[in-house]
Amino acid sequence: MLKIAVLISGRGSNLQALIDASQKPDYPARIACVVSNVAEAQGLERARAANIPALAISHRDFKDKPSFEKAIDEQLTQHGVQLVCLAGFMRLLSPWFVDRWRDRLINIHPSLLPAFPGLDTHQKALDYGVKFTGCTVHFVRAEMDHGPIIAQAAVPVLPNDTEETLAARVLESEHHIYPQIVHWIAESKVNVLDERVFIAGVNSPQSPLLNPALTD
Ligand code: GRF
């Protein structure tokens, strides 16, 4: 059983998707702890409701980033964590932390990286006029929203989309892919070779996705 930690800063809907998945008897991962840098984060309530250790470790309580990250790292070690999942964790982690958890630290981002890293991804996608956006799960490297890509979900942008409707459609995909990827990692199917990810025993779609759809 793979022990994972989920690091959050807010709502925690991806955390909830992981909680729901991990409560199924045949799921090969368990959430050992949830850490939030924001004490009021809704995600901490979700963790407590599921009887998962929920820790608030505020960056404001530490003199600098190294001591903040050491405090998180200590908790992860104490809880026997083997994989760290960032899920809306709004602090950029230092190279020290990222190297320490290299290839055991993943993030979910609401765009098809490398397009639209950072914040306001859905507004940026609408402003640019892309026909597909989506979400990406990747191993974390020191640069923000960067690292070997494990999986992506492509989500069509519709003509009447607003930031809210697009965000909701992408979020639904996030909730599908994050638990699936943790499942594959727990089964040791995910390997990084020369900064590219290979997943054993999975299929790739054969046909292109089109938006708009063809009209014969
Ligand atoms: C998600 O869109 C995730 O991709 C991004 O931050 C958001 C967190 O949402 N990194 P939630 O807290 O999981 O609901």
Tab-separated table of N, CA and C and ligand atoms in Angstrom, residues 10-15 87-88 107-110 171 174, ligand 1:
chain	number	residue	atom	x	y	z
A	10	GLY	N	-6.137	25.238	-0.251
A	10	GLY	CA	-7.503	25.776	-0.312
A	10	GLY	C	-8.597	24.732	-0.337
A	11	ARG	N	-9.434	24.859	-1.369
A	11	ARG	CA	-10.683	24.099	-1.503
A	11	ARG	C	-10.525	22.583	-1.351
A	12	GLY	N	-9.530	22.032	-2.008
A	12	GLY	CA	-9.266	20.606	-1.820
A	12	GLY	C	-10.193	19.668	-2.572
A	13	SER	N	-10.694	20.084	-3.738
A	13	SER	CA	-11.573	19.157	-4.472
A	13	SER	C	-10.753	18.014	-5.084
A	14	ASN	N	-9.509	18.271	-5.486
A	14	ASN	CA	-8.659	17.167	-5.956
A	14	ASN	C	-8.295	16.241	-4.798
A	15	LEU	N	-8.050	16.837	-3.638
A	15	LEU	CA	-7.837	16.016	-2.442
A	15	LEU	C	-9.042	15.106	-2.238
A	87	ALA	N	-1.769	19.490	-4.670
A	87	ALA	CA	-3.132	19.653	-5.188
A	87	ALA	C	-3.612	21.042	-4.800
A	88	GLY	N	-3.222	22.021	-5.610
A	88	GLY	CA	-3.576	23.400	-5.287
A	88	GLY	C	-2.737	23.934	-4.140
A	107	ASN	N	2.440	16.983	-9.343
A	107	ASN	CA	1.575	18.163	-9.285
A	107	ASN	C	0.486	18.031	-10.339
A	108	ILE	N	-0.668	18.628	-10.061
A	108	ILE	CA	-1.706	18.739	-11.086
A	108	ILE	C	-1.891	20.205	-11.428
A	109	HIS	N	-1.922	20.488	-12.736
A	109	HIS	CA	-2.019	21.871	-13.200
A	109	HIS	C	-3.153	21.973	-14.215
A	110	PRO	N	-3.984	23.019	-14.125
A	110	PRO	CA	-5.173	23.098	-14.986
A	110	PRO	C	-4.928	23.713	-16.367
A	171	LEU	N	-11.908	20.865	-14.268
A	171	LEU	CA	-11.807	20.296	-12.918
A	171	LEU	C	-12.343	18.861	-12.884
A	174	GLU	N	-9.668	16.759	-13.985
A	174	GLU	CA	-8.634	16.657	-12.948
A	174	GLU	C	-8.999	15.559	-11.957
B	1	GRF	C1	-6.799	22.859	-9.341
B	1	GRF	O1	-7.339	23.457	-10.491
B	1	GRF	C2	-5.398	22.386	-9.588
B	1	GRF	O2	-5.192	21.925	-10.890
B	1	GRF	C3	-4.586	23.627	-9.330
B	1	GRF	O3	-5.221	24.254	-8.255
B	1	GRF	C4	-6.594	23.889	-8.233
B	1	GRF	C5	-6.882	23.319	-6.888
B	1	GRF	O4	-8.247	23.042	-6.712
B	1	GRF	N1	-3.199	23.308	-9.114
B	1	GRF	P1	-8.724	22.154	-5.501
B	1	GRF	O5	-8.173	22.817	-4.250
B	1	GRF	O6	-8.161	20.774	-5.697
B	1	GRF	O7	-10.214	22.173	-5.538
